[in-house]
Amino acid sequence: MVATLSACGQSDASDPDWVAAREIYATCAACHGKGGEGGVGPALATVRETFPDCEEHKKWIALGSARWKEEVGPSYGASGKTIEGAMPAFDSMSATALSQIAVYERVRFGGGGLDAERAACGLPGP
């Protein structure tokens, strides 16, 4: 079954960025759950509320919690959540991969529109 992800009919099977992000997310699923429901890491249903700015979301992914504390401070996100867990750094990801995974999380779990999130995260259309 192919899921429609936006009003314009973009599907995950036809979008190489979506396919790549789904593969990247397999690493994230160990903590955030296969369906973004959470586990060791928080659920991702509110990822867009936590990070209204996709650039900050990508920075969080790249830095992880320890470097975020060192470089940004002891809290993260729009509501200033105190860092409690241990989010690993994914600073070896390319800029494209960071954009892909942020778009994936924001659309698949956060309910954002694919085209809008692509634009917000600096990922050109397919």
XYZ file of C-alpha atoms in Angstrom:
126
model
C 0.000 0.000 0.000
C 1.292 3.459 -0.901
C 0.391 6.223 1.525
C -0.455 9.680 0.223
C 1.532 12.253 2.148
C 0.244 15.533 0.864
C -2.661 17.072 -0.922
C -0.714 17.104 -4.167
C -0.523 13.298 -4.105
C 3.176 12.857 -3.282
C 3.725 9.314 -2.071
C 6.527 7.786 -0.092
C 7.264 5.206 -2.805
C 7.937 7.872 -5.444
C 10.050 10.236 -3.342
C 13.738 9.296 -3.039
C 14.188 11.657 -0.065
C 11.310 9.943 1.748
C 12.767 6.498 1.042
C 16.204 7.610 2.292
C 14.709 9.164 5.428
C 12.695 6.045 6.194
C 15.962 4.075 6.121
C 17.705 6.646 8.347
C 14.789 6.557 10.788
C 15.443 2.858 11.432
C 18.304 4.054 13.667
C 16.043 6.547 15.468
C 13.317 3.941 15.998
C 15.409 2.180 18.635
C 14.676 5.084 21.001
C 11.662 6.880 19.488
C 9.695 3.777 18.467
C 8.946 2.405 15.019
C 5.813 4.528 14.849
C 7.302 7.542 16.640
C 5.371 6.570 19.772
C 8.351 6.974 22.053
C 10.194 4.605 24.324
C 13.592 5.485 25.730
C 13.294 8.729 23.753
C 10.203 10.926 23.624
C 7.287 10.402 21.261
C 7.513 12.505 18.110
C 3.860 13.519 17.733
C 4.699 17.023 19.004
C 8.013 17.416 17.173
C 6.736 20.463 15.236
C 5.563 22.141 18.447
C 8.865 21.341 20.142
C 10.843 22.633 17.151
C 8.688 25.112 15.193
C 11.862 26.087 13.326
C 13.172 23.159 11.279
C 16.708 24.522 11.392
C 16.674 24.161 15.175
C 15.256 20.644 14.810
C 18.130 19.705 12.474
C 20.637 21.266 14.873
C 19.231 19.169 17.745
C 19.612 15.992 15.660
C 23.171 16.885 14.660
C 24.377 17.955 18.117
C 22.533 15.507 20.337
C 21.860 16.323 23.967
C 25.422 16.499 25.331
C 26.743 18.899 22.704
C 23.477 20.864 22.782
C 24.035 21.454 26.514
C 27.612 22.584 25.831
C 26.890 24.782 22.828
C 23.307 25.995 23.339
C 22.273 25.412 26.952
C 20.461 23.068 29.341
C 17.070 23.252 27.620
C 15.748 22.771 24.110
C 12.730 23.475 21.990
C 10.139 26.213 21.970
C 8.947 25.391 25.474
C 12.447 25.222 26.924
C 12.315 21.561 27.958
C 15.117 20.590 30.313
C 17.420 18.023 28.764
C 17.011 14.830 30.751
C 17.825 11.957 28.402
C 20.773 11.147 26.207
C 20.082 11.939 22.576
C 23.127 10.826 20.567
C 24.774 13.247 18.169
C 24.339 12.585 14.464
C 26.898 15.170 13.400
C 28.343 12.884 10.734
C 25.093 13.107 8.734
C 25.213 15.212 5.618
C 23.118 18.367 5.441
C 20.801 16.551 3.030
C 20.358 13.586 5.392
C 19.601 15.949 8.301
C 16.953 17.655 6.198
C 15.521 14.326 5.064
C 15.132 12.932 8.577
C 13.714 16.187 9.944
C 11.129 16.310 7.137
C 10.266 12.646 7.735
C 9.708 13.152 11.462
C 7.764 16.382 10.957
C 5.446 14.853 8.332
C 5.103 11.224 9.437
C 4.796 11.828 13.172
C 4.160 15.569 13.556
C 1.387 15.873 10.979
C 3.065 18.514 8.818
C 2.470 18.815 5.094
C 5.219 17.370 2.939
C 5.700 20.374 0.662
C 5.651 22.874 3.528
C 8.110 20.859 5.612
C 10.437 20.351 2.635
C 10.560 24.109 2.184
C 10.970 24.787 5.921
C 13.835 22.277 6.168
C 15.610 23.407 3.000
C 14.970 20.225 1.049
C 14.134 20.807 -2.613
C 11.233 18.949 -4.172
C 11.798 15.591 -5.827
